[in-house]
Short mmCIF file of C-alpha atoms in Angstrom, two decimals:
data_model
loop_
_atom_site.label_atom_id
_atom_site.label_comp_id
_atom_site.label_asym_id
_atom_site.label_seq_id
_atom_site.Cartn_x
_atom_site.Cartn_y
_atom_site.Cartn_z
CA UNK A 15 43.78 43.31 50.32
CA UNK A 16 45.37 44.83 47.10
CA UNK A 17 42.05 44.56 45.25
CA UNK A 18 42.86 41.10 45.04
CA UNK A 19 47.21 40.43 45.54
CA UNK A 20 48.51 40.07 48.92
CA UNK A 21 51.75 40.25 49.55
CA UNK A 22 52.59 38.50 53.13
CA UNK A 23 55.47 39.88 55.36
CA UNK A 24 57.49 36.78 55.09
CA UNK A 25 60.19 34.63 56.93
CA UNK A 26 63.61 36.55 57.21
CA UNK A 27 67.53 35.41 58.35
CA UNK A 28 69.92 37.19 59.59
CA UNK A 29 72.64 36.16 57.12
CA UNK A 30 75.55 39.03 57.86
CA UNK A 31 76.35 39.91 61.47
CA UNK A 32 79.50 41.47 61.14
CA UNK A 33 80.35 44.34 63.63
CA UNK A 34 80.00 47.02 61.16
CA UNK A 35 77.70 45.46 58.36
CA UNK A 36 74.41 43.63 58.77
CA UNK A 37 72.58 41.64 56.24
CA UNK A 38 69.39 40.25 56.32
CA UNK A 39 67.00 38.47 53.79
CA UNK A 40 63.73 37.80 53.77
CA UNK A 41 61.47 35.66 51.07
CA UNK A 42 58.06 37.38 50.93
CA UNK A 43 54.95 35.79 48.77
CA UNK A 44 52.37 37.69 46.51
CA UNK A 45 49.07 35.50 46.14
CA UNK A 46 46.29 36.49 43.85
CA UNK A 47 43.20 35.32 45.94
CA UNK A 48 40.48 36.40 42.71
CA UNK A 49 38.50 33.51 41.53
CA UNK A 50 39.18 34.92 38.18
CA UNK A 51 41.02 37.26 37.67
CA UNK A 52 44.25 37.64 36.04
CA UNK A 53 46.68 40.68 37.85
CA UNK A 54 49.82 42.10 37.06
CA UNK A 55 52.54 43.33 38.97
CA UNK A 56 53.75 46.50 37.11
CA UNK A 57 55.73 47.75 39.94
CA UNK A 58 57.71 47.23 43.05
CA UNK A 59 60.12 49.18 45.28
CA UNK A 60 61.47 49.20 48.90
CA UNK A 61 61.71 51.78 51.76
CA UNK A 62 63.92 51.34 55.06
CA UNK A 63 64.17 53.33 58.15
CA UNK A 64 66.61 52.39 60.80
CA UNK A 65 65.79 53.42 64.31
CA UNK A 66 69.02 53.85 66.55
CA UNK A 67 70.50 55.07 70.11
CA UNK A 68 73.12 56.57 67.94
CA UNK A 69 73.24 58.87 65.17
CA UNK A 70 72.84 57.27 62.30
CA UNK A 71 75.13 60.31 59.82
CA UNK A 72 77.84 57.23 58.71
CA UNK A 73 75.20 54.87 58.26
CA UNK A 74 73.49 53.34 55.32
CA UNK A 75 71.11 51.06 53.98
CA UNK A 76 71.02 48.93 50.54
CA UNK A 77 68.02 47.11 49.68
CA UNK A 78 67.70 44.70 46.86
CA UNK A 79 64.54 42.92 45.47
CA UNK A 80 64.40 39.92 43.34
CA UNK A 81 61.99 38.29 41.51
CA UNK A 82 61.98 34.42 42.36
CA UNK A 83 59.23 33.27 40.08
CA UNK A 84 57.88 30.06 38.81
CA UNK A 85 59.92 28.70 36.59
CA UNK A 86 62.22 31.78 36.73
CA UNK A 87 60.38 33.74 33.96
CA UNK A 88 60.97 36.30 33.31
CA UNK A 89 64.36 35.87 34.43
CA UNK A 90 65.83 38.08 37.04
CA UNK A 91 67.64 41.20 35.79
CA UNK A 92 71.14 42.38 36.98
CA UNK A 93 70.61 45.82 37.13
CA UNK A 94 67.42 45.22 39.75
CA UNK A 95 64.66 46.49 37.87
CA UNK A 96 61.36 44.45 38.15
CA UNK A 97 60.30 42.93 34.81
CA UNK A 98 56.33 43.65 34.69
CA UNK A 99 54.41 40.27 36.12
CA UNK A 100 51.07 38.21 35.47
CA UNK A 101 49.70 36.22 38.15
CA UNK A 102 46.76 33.84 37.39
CA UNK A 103 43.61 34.02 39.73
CA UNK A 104 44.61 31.44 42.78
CA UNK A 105 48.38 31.04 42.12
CA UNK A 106 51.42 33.02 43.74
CA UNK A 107 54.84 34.51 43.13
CA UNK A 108 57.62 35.87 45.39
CA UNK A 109 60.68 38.01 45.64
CA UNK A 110 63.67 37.92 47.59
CA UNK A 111 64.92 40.92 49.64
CA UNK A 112 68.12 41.47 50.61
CA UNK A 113 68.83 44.53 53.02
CA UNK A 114 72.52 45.56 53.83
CA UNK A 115 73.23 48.09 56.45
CA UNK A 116 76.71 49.41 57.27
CA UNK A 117 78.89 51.69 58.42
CA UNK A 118 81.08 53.85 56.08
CA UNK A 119 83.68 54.47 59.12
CA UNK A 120 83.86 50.62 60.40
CA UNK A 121 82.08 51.82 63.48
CA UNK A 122 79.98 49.11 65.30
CA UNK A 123 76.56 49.14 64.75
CA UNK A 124 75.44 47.40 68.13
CA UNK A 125 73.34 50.82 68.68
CA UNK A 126 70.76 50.04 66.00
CA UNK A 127 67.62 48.65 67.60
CA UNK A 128 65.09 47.96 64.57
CA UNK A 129 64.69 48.32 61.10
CA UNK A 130 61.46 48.99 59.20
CA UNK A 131 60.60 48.09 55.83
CA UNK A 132 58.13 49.37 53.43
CA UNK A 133 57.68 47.17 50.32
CA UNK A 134 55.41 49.07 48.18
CA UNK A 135 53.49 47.05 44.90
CA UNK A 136 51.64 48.17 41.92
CA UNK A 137 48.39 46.09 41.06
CA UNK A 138 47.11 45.94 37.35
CA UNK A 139 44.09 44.42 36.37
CA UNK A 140 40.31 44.82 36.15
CA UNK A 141 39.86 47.45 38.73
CA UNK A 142 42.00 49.49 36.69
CA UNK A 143 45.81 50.45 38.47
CA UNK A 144 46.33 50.51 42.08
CA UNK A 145 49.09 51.04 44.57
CA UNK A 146 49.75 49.07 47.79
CA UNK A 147 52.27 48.33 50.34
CA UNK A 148 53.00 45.95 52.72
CA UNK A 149 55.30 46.88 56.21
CA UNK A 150 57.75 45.28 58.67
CA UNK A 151 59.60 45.90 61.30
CA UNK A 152 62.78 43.52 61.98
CA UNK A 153 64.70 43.98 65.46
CA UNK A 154 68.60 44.37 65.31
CA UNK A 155 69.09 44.50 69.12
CA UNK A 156 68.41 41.87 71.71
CA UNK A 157 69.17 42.13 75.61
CA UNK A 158 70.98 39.87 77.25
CA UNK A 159 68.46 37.71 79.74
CA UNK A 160 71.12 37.48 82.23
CA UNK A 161 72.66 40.96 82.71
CA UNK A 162 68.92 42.52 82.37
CA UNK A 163 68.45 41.51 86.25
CA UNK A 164 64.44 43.03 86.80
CA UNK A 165 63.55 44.02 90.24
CA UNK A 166 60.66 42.92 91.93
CA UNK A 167 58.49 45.72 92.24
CA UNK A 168 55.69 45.71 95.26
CA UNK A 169 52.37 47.45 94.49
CA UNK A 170 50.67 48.49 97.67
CA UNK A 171 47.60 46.00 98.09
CA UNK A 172 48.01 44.29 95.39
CA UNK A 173 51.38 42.01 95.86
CA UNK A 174 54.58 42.42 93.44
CA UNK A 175 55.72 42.45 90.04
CA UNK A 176 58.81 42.43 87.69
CA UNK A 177 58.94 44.27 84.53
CA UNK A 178 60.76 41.78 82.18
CA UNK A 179 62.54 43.69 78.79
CA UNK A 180 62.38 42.58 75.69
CA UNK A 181 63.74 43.02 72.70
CA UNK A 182 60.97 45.00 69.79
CA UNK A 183 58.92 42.26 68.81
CA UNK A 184 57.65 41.70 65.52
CA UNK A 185 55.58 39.17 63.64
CA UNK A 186 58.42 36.71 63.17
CA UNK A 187 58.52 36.39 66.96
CA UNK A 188 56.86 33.21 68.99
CA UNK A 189 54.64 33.83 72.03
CA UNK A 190 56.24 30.20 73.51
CA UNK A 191 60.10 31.43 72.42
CA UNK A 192 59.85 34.71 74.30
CA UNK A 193 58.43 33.32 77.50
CA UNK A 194 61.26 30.76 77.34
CA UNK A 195 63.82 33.72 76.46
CA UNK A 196 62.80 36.01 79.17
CA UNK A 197 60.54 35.10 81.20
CA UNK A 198 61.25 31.56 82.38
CA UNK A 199 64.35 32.59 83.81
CA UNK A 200 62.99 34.41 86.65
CA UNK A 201 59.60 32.52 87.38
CA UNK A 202 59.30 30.63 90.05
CA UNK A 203 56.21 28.35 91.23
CA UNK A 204 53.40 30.72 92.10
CA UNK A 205 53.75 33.13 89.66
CA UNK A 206 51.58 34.05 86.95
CA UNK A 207 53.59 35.63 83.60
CA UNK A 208 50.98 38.51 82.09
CA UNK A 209 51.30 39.00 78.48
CA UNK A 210 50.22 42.20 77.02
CA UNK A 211 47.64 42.08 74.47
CA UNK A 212 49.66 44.51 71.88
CA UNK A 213 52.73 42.72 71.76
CA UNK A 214 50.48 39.38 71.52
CA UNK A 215 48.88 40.77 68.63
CA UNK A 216 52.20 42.56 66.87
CA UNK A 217 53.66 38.89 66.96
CA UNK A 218 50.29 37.58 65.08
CA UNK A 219 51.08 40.63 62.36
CA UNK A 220 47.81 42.09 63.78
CA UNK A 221 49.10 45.50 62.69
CA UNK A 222 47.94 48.02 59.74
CA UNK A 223 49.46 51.25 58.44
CA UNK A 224 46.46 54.20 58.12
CA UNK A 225 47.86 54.19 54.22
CA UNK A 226 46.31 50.62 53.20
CA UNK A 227 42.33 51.88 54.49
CA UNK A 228 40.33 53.64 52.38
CA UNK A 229 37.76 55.24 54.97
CA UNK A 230 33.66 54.87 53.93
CA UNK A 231 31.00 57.39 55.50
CA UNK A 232 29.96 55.02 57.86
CA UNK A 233 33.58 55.36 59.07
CA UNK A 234 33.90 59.36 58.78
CA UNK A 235 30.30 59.52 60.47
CA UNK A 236 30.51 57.02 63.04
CA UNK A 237 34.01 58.38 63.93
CA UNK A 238 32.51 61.37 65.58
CA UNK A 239 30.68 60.00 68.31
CA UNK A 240 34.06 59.29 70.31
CA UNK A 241 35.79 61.51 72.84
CA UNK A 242 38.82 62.61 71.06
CA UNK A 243 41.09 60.39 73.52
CA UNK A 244 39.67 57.36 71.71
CA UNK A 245 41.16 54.81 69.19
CA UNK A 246 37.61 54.59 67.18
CA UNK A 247 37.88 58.61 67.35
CA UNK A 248 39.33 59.23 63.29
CA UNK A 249 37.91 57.76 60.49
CA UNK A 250 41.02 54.99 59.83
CA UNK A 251 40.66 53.78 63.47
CA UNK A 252 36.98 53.50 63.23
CA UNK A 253 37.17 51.59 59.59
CA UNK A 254 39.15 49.01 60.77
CA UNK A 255 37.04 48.03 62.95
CA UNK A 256 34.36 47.67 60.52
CA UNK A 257 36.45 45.93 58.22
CA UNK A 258 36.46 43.21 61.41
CA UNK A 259 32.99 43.77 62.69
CA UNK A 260 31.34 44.64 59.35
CA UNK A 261 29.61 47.62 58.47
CA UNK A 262 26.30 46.53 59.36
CA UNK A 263 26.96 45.78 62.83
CA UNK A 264 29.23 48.95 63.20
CA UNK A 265 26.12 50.65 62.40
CA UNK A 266 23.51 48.97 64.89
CA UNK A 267 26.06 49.63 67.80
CA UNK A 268 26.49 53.13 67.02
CA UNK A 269 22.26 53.29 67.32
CA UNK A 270 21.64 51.91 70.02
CA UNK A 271 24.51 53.53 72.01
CA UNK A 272 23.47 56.98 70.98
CA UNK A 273 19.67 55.82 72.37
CA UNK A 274 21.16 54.19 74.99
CA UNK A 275 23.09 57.42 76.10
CA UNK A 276 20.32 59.83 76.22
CA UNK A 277 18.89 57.39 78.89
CA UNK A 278 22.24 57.40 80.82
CA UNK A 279 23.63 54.25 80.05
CA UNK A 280 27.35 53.83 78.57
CA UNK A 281 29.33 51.37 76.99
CA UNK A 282 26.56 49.61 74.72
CA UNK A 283 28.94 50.33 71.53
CA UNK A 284 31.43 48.24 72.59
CA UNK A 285 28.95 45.82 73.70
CA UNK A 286 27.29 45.36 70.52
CA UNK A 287 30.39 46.03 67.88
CA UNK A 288 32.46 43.61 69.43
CA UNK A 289 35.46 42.32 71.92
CA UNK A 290 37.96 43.85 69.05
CA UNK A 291 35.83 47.46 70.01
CA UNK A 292 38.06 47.56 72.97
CA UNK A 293 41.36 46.39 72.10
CA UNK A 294 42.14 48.47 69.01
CA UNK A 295 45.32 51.09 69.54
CA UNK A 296 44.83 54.12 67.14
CA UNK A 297 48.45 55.81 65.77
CA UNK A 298 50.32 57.46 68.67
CA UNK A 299 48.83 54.28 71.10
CA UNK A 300 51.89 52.19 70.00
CA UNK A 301 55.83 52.41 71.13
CA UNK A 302 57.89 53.43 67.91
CA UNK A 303 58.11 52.15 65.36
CA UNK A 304 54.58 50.74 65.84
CA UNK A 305 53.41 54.50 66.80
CA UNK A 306 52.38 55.00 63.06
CA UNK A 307 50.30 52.27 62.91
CA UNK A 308 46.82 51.23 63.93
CA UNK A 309 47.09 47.83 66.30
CA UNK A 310 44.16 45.40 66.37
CA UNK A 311 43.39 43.34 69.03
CA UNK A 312 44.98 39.68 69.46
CA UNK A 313 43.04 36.42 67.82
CA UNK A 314 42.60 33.12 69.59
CA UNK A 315 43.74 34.51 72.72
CA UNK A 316 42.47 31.70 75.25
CA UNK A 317 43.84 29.30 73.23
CA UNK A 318 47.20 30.91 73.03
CA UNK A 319 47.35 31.12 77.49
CA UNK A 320 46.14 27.26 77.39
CA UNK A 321 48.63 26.11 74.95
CA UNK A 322 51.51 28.25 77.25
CA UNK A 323 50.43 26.81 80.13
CA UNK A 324 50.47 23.76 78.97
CA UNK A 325 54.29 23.96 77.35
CA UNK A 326 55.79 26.22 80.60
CA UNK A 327 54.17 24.56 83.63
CA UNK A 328 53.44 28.47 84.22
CA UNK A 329 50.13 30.46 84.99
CA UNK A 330 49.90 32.67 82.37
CA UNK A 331 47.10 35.75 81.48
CA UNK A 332 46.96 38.05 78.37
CA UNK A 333 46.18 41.43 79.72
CA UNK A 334 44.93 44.91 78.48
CA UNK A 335 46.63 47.65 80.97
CA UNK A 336 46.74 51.45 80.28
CA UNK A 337 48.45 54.57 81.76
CA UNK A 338 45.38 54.91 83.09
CA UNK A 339 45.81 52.57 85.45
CA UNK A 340 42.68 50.23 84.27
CA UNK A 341 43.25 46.62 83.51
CA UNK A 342 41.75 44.25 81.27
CA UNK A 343 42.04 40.19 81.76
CA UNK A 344 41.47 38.84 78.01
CA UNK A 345 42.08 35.34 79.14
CA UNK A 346 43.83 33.38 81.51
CA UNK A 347 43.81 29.67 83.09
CA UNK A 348 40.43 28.98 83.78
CA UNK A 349 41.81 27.02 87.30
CA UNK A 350 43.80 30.07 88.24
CA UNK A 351 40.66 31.89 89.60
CA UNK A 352 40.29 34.98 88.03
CA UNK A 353 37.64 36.86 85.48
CA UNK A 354 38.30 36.79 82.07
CA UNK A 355 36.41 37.51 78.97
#
């Protein structure tokens, strides 16, 4: 929370889309959610990584940040330093950021697929002096729905499906606009669409870098009782879930599963600590760039299938599949006929 400042990831353009220089801006929003407190913004920088098919040695990145506050005071400074800020408890602020990427040859840059951003804030107050960041990733690569062509694909017993590509989602991205992008195209009547829950919840910003949790006992204890293969199985993984769940119930789950385990029966934590238990991806669960971060589970998922359904004409289900060939069904029409949660 930034003891107290959040910065939110934004809305962002794509202003520049030359064939070897990109530009993008984005206008993000610090709010200072204290009931009383007044808190400064010393400090703020950026960080960009560009993930490519090609190497990247004639490529570079510029990334500007500028203040846009009330009243433009202090005003904005043309060398790009950030003039130290005061935000009252319950009002906001925000900056402007302007990344350019290019190529120092001319070469085209249709190989970059995503860039990510770290925009990393000082906050000054009562607490004392604390750092914070906030991440993004923004996709600079999108397939063409035509050309992709899927093949149907028959599993043995079970009937057919067609892997439909995307391009790397992010939280600027729509559930409704990618159906209708990529999806729609090739459905017919009889088919159901399944949504996974991970991209679901990347495009509700349901994401968190390790960095921005600070990891209590209950979280380095509790952590333990996992098989190593699990997401709850470090102490980052395990605390945010109990900054979801809340400590207290964290705790009563991990009780009564170890009880419930010496008299052979498994699965009570998840049970007792909650539906988000299940559905939270650890680092390394995640396709890059989204391997470095922990991935919570989606929000307001029936809702979400209902209100598709409703706008596509399509059955659709939000599902929770593995390598390991299990399958979850978080929600899905309730006239289509199958289990859900």
């Amino acid at each position: 929370m930034g003891d107290g400042l959040v910065l939110t990831r934004g809305t962002w353009s794509w202003d520049v889309c030359e064939p070897s220089r990109y530009q993008l801006c984005g206008t993000m929003q610090f709010f200072n959610i204290t009931k009383r407190n007044e808190l400064f913004i010393p400090e703020v920088q950026g960080k960009v990584r560009i993930f490519s098919r090609d190497i990247l040695d004639d490529v570079s990145s510029k990334i500007q940040i500028i203040p846009v506050h009330p009243g433009e005071k202090p005003k904005k400074r043309c060398d790009g330093y950030w003039p130290a800020y005061i935000t009252r408890a319950g009002e906001s602020t925000a900056m402007q950021v302007i990344l350019d990427i290019q190529s120092s040859r001319g070469r085209q840059l249709h190989g970059l697929q995503a860039v990510r951003l770290e925009l990393e804030y000082v906050c000054y107050g009562p607490h004392g002096r604390s750092s914070h960041a906030q991440h993004l990733v923004l996709p600079l690569s999108f397939p063409p729905v035509v050309e992709s062509n899927p093949q149907w694909q028959e599993i043995k017993g079970l009937g057919y499906v067609m892997p439909i590509r995307t391009h790397l989602l992010s939280h600027l991205d729509d559930p409704l606009q990618v159906l209708q992008t990529y999806a729609l195209p090739h459905c017919k009547a009889g088919d159901m669409i399944a949504i996974g829950e991970t991209p679901l919840a990347i495009m509700q910003g349901r994401f968190r870098h390790p960095r921005g949790l600070q990891p209590g006992l209950v979280a380095k204890l509790a952590c333990r009782c996992f098989l190593p293969t699990s997401s709850l199985a470090t102490a980052c993984g395990m605390q945010s879930l109990i900054d979801i769940s809340g400590r207290l119930r964290v705790i009563v789950a991990v009780i009564i599963a170890v009880i419930a385990r010496l008299m052979g029966i498994r699965g009570m934590f998840y049970r007792i600590a909650g539906k988000q238990a299940r559905l939270i991806d650890d680092v390394s669960g995640t396709l890059p760039p989204y391997d470095q971060y922990i991935t919570l589970g989606p929000i307001h998922v029936q809702a979400t299938v209902d209100a598709l359904k409703a706008k596509t004409g399509c059955e659709v289900a939000v599902v929770d599949a593995n390598d390991l060939r299990q399958v979850q069904i978080l929600a899905c029409l309730k006239t289509a006929g199958i289990t859900w949660d």
